[in-house]
PDB file of C-alpha atoms in Angstrom:
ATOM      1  CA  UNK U 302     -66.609-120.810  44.481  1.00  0.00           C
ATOM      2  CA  UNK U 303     -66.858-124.003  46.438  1.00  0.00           C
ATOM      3  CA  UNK U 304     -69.614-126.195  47.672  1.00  0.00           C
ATOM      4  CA  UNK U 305     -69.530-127.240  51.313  1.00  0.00           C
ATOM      5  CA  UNK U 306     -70.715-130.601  53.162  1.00  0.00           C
ATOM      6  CA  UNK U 307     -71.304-131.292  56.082  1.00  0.00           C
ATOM      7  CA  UNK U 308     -69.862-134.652  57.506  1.00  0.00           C
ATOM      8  CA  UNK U 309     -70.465-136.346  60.859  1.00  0.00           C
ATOM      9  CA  UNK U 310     -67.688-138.865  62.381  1.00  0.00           C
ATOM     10  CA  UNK U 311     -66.901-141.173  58.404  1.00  0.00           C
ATOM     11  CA  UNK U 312     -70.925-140.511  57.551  1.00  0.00           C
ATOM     12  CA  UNK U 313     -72.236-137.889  55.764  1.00  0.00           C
ATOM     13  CA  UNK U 314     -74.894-136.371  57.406  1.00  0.00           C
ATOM     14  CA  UNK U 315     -78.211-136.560  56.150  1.00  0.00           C
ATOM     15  CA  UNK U 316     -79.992-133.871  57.551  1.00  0.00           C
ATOM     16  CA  UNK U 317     -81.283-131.162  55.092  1.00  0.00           C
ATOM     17  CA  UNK U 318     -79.986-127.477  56.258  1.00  0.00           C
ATOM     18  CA  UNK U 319     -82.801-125.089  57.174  1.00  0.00           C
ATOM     19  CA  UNK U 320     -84.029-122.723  54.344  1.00  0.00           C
ATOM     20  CA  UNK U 321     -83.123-119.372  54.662  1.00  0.00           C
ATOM     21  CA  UNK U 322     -85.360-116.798  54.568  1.00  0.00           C
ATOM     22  CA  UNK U 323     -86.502-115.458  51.065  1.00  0.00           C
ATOM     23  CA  UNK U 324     -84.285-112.416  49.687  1.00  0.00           C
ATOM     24  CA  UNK U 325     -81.435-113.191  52.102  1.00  0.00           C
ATOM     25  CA  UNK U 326     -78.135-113.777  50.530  1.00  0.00           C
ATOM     26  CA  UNK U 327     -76.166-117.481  50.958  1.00  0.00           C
ATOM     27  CA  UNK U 328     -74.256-118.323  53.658  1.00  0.00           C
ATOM     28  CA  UNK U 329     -70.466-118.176  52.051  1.00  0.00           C
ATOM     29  CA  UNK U 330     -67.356-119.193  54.191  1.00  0.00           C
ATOM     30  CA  UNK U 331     -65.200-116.086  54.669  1.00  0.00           C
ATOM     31  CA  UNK U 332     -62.505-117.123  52.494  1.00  0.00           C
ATOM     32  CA  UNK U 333     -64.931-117.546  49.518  1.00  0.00           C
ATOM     33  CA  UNK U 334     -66.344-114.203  50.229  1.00  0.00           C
ATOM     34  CA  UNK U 335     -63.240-112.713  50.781  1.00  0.00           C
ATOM     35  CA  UNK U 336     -62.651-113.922  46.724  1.00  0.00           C
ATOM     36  CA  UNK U 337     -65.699-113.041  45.468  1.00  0.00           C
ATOM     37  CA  UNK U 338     -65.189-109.661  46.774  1.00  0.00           C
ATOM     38  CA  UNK U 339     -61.277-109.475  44.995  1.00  0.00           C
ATOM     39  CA  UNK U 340     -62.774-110.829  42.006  1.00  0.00           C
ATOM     40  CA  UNK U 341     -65.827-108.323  41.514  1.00  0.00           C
ATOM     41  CA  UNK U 342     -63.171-105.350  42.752  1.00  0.00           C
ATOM     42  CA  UNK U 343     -60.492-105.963  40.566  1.00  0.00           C
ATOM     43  CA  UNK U 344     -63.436-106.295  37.417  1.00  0.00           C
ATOM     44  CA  UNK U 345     -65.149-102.607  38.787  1.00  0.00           C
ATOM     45  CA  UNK U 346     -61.435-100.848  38.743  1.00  0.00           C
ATOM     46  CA  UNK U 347     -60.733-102.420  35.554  1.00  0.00           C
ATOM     47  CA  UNK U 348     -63.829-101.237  33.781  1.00  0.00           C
ATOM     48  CA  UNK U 349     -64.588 -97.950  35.862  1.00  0.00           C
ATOM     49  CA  UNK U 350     -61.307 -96.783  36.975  1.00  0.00           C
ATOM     50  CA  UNK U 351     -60.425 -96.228  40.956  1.00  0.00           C
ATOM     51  CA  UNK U 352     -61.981 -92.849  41.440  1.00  0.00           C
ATOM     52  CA  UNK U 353     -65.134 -93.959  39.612  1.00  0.00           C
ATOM     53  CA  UNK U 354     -65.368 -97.317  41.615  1.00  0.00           C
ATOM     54  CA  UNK U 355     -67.477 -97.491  44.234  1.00  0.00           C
ATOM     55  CA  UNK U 356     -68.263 -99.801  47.321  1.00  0.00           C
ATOM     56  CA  UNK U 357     -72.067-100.499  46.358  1.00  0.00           C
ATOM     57  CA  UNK U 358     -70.995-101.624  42.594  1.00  0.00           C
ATOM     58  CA  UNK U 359     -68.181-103.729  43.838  1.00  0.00           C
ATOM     59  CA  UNK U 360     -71.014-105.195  46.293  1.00  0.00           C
ATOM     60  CA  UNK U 361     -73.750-105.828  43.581  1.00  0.00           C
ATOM     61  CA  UNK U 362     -71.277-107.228  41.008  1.00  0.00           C
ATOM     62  CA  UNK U 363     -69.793-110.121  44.271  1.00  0.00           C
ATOM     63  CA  UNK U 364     -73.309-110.598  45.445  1.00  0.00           C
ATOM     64  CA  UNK U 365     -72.230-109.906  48.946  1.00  0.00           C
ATOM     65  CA  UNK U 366     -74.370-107.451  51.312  1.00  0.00           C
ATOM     66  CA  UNK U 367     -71.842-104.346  52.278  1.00  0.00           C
ATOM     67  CA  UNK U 368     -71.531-105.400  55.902  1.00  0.00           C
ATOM     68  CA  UNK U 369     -69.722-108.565  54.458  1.00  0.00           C
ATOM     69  CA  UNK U 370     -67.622-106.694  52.304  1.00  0.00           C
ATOM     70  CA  UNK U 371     -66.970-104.283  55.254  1.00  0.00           C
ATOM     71  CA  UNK U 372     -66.007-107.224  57.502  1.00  0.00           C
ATOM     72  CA  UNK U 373     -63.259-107.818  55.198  1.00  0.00           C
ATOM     73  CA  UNK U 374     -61.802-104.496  54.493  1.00  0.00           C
ATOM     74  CA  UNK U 375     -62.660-100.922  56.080  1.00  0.00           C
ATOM     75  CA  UNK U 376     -62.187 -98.892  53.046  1.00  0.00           C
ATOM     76  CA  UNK U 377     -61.610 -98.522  48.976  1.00  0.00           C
ATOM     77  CA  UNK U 378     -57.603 -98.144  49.599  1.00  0.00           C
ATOM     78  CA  UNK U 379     -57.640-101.386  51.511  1.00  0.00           C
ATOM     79  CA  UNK U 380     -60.074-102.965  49.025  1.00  0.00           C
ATOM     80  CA  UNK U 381     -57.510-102.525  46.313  1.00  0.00           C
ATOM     81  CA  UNK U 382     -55.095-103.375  48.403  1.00  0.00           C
ATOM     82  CA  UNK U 383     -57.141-106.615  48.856  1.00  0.00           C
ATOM     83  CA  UNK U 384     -57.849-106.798  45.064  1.00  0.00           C
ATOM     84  CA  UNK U 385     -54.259-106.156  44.403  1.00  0.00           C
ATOM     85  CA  UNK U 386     -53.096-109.636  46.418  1.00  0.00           C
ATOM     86  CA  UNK U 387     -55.417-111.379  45.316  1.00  0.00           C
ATOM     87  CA  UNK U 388     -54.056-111.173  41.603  1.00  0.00           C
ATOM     88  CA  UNK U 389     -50.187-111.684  43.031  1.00  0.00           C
ATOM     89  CA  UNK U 390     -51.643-115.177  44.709  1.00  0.00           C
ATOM     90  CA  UNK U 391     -53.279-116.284  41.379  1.00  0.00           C
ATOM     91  CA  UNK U 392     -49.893-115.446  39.610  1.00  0.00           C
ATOM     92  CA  UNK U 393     -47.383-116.549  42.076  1.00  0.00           C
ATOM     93  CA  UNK U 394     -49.720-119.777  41.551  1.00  0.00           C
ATOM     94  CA  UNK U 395     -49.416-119.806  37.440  1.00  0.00           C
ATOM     95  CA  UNK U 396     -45.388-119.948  38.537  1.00  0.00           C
ATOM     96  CA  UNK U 397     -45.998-122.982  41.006  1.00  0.00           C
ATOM     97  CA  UNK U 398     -48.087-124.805  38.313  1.00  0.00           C
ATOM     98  CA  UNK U 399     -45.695-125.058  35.422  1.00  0.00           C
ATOM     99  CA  UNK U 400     -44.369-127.915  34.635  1.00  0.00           C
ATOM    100  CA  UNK U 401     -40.432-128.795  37.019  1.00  0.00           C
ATOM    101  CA  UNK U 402     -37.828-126.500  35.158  1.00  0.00           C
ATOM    102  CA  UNK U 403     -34.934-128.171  36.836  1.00  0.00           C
ATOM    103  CA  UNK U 404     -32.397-130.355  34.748  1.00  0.00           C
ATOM    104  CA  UNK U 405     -34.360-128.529  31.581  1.00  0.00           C
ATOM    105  CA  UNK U 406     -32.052-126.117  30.679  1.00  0.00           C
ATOM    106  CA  UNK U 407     -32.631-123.669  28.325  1.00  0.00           C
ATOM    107  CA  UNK U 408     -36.219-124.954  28.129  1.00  0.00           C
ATOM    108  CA  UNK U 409     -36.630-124.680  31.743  1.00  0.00           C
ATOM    109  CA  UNK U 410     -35.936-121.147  31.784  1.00  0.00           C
ATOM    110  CA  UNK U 411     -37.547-120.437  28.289  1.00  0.00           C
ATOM    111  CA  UNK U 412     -40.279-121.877  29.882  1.00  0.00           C
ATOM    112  CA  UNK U 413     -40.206-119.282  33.124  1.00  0.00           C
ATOM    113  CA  UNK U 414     -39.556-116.150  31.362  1.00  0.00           C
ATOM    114  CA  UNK U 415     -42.470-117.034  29.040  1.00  0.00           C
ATOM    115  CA  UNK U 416     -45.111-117.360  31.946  1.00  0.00           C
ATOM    116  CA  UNK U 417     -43.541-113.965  33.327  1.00  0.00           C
ATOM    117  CA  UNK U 418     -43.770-112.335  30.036  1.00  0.00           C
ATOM    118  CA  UNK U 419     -47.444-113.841  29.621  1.00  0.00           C
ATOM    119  CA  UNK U 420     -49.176-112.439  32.747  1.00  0.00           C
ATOM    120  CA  UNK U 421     -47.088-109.469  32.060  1.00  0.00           C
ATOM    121  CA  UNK U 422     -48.710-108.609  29.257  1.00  0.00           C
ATOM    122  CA  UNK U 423     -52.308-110.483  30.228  1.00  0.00           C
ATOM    123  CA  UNK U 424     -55.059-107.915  29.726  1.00  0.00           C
ATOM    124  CA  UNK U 425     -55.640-107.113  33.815  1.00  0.00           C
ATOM    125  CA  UNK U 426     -51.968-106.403  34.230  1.00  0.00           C
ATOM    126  CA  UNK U 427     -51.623-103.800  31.470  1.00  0.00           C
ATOM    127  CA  UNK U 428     -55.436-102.376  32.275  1.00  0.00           C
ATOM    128  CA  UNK U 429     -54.205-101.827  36.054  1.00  0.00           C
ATOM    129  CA  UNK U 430     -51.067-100.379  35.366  1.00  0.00           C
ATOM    130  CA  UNK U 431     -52.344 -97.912  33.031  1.00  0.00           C
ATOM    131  CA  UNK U 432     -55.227 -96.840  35.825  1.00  0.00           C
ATOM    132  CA  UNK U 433     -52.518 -96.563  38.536  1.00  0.00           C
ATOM    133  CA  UNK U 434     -50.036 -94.317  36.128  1.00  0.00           C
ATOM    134  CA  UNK U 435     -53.050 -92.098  35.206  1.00  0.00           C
ATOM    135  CA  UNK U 436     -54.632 -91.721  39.238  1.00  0.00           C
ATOM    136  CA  UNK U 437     -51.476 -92.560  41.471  1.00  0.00           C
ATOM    137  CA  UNK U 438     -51.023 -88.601  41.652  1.00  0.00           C
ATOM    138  CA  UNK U 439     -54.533 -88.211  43.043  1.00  0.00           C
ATOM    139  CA  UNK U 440     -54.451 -91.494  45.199  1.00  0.00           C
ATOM    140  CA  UNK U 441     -51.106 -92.515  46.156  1.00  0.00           C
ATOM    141  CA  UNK U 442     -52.511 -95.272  48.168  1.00  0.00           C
ATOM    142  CA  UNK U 443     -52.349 -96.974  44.748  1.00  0.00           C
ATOM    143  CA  UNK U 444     -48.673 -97.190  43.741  1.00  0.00           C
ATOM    144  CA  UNK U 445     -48.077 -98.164  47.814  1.00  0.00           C
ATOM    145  CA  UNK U 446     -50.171-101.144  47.112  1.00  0.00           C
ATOM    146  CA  UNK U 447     -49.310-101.685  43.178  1.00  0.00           C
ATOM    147  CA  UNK U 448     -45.411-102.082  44.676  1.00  0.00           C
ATOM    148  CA  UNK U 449     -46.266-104.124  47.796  1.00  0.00           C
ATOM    149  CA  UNK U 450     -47.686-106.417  45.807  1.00  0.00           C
ATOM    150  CA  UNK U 451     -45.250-106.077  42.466  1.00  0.00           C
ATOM    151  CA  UNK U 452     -43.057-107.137  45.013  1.00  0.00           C
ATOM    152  CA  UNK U 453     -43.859-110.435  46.016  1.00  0.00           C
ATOM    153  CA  UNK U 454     -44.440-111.100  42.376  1.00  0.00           C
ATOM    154  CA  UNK U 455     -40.714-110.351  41.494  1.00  0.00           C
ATOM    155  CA  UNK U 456     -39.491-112.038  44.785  1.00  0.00           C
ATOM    156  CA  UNK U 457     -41.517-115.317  43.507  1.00  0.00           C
ATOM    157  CA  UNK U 458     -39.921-115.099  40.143  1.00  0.00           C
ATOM    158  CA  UNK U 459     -36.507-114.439  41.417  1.00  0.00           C
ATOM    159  CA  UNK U 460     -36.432-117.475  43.601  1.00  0.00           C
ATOM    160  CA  UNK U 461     -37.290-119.876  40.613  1.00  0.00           C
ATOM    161  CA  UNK U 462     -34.540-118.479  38.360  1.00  0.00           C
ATOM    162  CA  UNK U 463     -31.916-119.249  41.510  1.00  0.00           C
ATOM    163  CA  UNK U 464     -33.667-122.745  41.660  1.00  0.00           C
ATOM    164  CA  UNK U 465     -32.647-123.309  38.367  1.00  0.00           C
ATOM    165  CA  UNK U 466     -29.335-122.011  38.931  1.00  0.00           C
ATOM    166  CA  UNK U 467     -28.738-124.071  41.762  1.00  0.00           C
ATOM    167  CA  UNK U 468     -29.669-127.181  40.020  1.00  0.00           C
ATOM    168  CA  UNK U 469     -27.559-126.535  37.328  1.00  0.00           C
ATOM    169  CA  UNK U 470     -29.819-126.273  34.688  1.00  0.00           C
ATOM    170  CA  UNK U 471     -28.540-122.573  33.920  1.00  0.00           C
ATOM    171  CA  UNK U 472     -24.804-121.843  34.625  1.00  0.00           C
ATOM    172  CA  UNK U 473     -24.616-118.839  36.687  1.00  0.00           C
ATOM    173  CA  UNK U 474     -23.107-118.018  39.233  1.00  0.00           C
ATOM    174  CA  UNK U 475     -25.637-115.114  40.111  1.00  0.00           C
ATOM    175  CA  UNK U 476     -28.760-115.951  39.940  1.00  0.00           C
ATOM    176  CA  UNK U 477     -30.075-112.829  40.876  1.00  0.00           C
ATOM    177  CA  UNK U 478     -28.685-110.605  39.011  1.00  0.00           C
ATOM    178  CA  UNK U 479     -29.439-112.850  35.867  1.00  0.00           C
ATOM    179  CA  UNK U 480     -33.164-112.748  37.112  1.00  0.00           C
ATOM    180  CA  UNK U 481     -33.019-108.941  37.385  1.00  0.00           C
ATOM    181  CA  UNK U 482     -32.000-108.801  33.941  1.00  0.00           C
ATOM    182  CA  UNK U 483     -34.823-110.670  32.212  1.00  0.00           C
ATOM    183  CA  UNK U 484     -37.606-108.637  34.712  1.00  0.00           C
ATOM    184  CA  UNK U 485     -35.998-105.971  33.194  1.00  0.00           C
ATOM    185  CA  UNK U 486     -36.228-106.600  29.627  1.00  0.00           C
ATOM    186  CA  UNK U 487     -39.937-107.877  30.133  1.00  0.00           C
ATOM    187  CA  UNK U 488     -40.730-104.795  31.586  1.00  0.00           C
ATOM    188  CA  UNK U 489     -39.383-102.871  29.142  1.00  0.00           C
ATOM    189  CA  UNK U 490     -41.535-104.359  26.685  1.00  0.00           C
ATOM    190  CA  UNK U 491     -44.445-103.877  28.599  1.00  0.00           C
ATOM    191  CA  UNK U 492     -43.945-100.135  28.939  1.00  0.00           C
ATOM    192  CA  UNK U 493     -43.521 -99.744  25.356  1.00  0.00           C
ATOM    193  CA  UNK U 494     -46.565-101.483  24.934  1.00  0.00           C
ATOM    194  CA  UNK U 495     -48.547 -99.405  27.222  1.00  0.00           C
ATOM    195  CA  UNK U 496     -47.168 -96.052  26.227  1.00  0.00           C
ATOM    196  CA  UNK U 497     -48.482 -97.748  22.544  1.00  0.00           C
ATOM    197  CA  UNK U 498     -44.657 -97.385  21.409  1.00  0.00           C
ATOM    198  CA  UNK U 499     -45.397-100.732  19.979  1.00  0.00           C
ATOM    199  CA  UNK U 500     -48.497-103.045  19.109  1.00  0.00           C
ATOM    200  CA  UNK U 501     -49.074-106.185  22.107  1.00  0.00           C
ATOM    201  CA  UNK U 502     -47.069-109.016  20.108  1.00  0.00           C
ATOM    202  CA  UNK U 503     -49.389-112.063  18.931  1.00  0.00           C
ATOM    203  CA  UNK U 504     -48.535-115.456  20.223  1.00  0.00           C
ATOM    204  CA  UNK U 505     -46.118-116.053  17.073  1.00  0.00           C
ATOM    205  CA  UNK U 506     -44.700-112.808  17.897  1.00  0.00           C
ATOM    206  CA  UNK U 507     -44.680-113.315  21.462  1.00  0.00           C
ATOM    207  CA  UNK U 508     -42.692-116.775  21.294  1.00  0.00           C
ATOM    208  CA  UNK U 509     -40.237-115.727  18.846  1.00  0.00           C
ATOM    209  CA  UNK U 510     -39.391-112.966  21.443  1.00  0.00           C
ATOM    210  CA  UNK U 511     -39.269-115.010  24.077  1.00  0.00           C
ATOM    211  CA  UNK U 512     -36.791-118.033  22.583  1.00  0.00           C
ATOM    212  CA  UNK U 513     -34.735-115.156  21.369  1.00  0.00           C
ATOM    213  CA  UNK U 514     -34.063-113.355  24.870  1.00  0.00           C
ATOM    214  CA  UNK U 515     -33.653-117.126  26.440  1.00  0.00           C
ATOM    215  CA  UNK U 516     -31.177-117.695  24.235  1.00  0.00           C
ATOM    216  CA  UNK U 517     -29.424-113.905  25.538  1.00  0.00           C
ATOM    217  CA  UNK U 518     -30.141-115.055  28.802  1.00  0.00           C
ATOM    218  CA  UNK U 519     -28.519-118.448  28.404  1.00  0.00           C
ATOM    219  CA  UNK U 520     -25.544-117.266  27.089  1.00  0.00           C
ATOM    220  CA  UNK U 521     -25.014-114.123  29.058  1.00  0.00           C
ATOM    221  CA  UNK U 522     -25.885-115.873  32.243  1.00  0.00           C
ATOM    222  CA  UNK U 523     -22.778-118.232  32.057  1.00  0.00           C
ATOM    223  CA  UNK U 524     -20.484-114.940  32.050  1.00  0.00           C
ATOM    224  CA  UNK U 525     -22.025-113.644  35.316  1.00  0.00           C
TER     225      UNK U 525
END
């Protein structure tokens, strides 16, 4: 995922690196592997399921030998685990690269509880969930890991709705309970959708949701 080069001193250096041998794999920094190896897991337990996912497909799909992938995690728990945080960093991230929410208002936090809502509902999220409701019994490893890592997502989301809070954008005087209450009500959406109690909204359907529960939000948050 990256291309790396070397530099000597202010000068690039000009020296060619030495061919590797033919058939063996690329030299990757461990952090790219360490990606590469998230990204192909999380794909393989999407697809297959987590009893039906093994090491040497997760392997083949990275393109990563299974002594790297063993240098980075010692088992399948620990390579959801792995795939699990992985997915939390690349949507705490989606929060950190929205637009500033403070002095915004209503937009600010329409704005929030629509990027929540959106990788909510994104097609991984709702595809994981379902595999770790139908195999948690079997491997509860899973729902350990699924609420480690549900966790920090919630935590990141919380501390963004007090922002705005604090900056007066929203007028309440708890912040966190205000924040519980729209995880709440995104949530319960999501469970009807995967227990197919209702169809995933389109985007028109989807937004009009969304400005209506701001609006709730707004107006209930200044009572808090």
């Amino acid at each position: 995922m990256g291309m790396v080069t070397i530099m000597t001193g202010d000068k690039q250096c000009k020296q060619r690196p030495k061919a590797r041998g033919a058939g063996r794999p690329p030299v990757r920094s461990r952090d790219e592997t360490l990606r590469l190896i998230a990204r192909a897991a999380t794909e393989e337990f999407m697809a297959n399921g987590y009893a039906r996912t093994s090491i040497k497909a997760v392997v083949a799909r990275a393109g990563v030998s299974t002594k790297s992938l063993y240098k980075i995690v010692p088992n399948k728990a620990e390579l959801f685990r792995l795939a699990m945080d992985q997915a939390i960093d690349i949507s705490i991230q989606q929060f950190d690269d929205l637009p500033s929410c403070d002095g915004r208002g209503r937009d600010g936090l329409r704005t929030l509880v629509m990027a929540y809502t959106r990788i909510s509902l994104s097609e991984p999220s709702l595809k994981v969930t379902n595999m770790i409701w139908v195999e948690h019994k079997e491997f509860p490893e899973l729902l350990e890991s699924y609420r480690e890592s549900g966790r920090r997502f919630t935590e990141a989301f919380d501390q963004r709705v007090a922002r705005l809070c604090r900056s007066g954008a929203v007028t309440c005087s708890e912040p966190l309970v205000l924040a519980d209450f729209i995880r709440n009500a995104i949530d319960g959406m999501r469970r009807q959708v995967l227990f197919g109690q209702r169809k995933h909204p389109n985007d028109a359907e989807l937004r009009a949701w969304v400005d209506q529960c701001t609006r709730l939000f707004v107006e209930g948050a200044s009572s808090l």
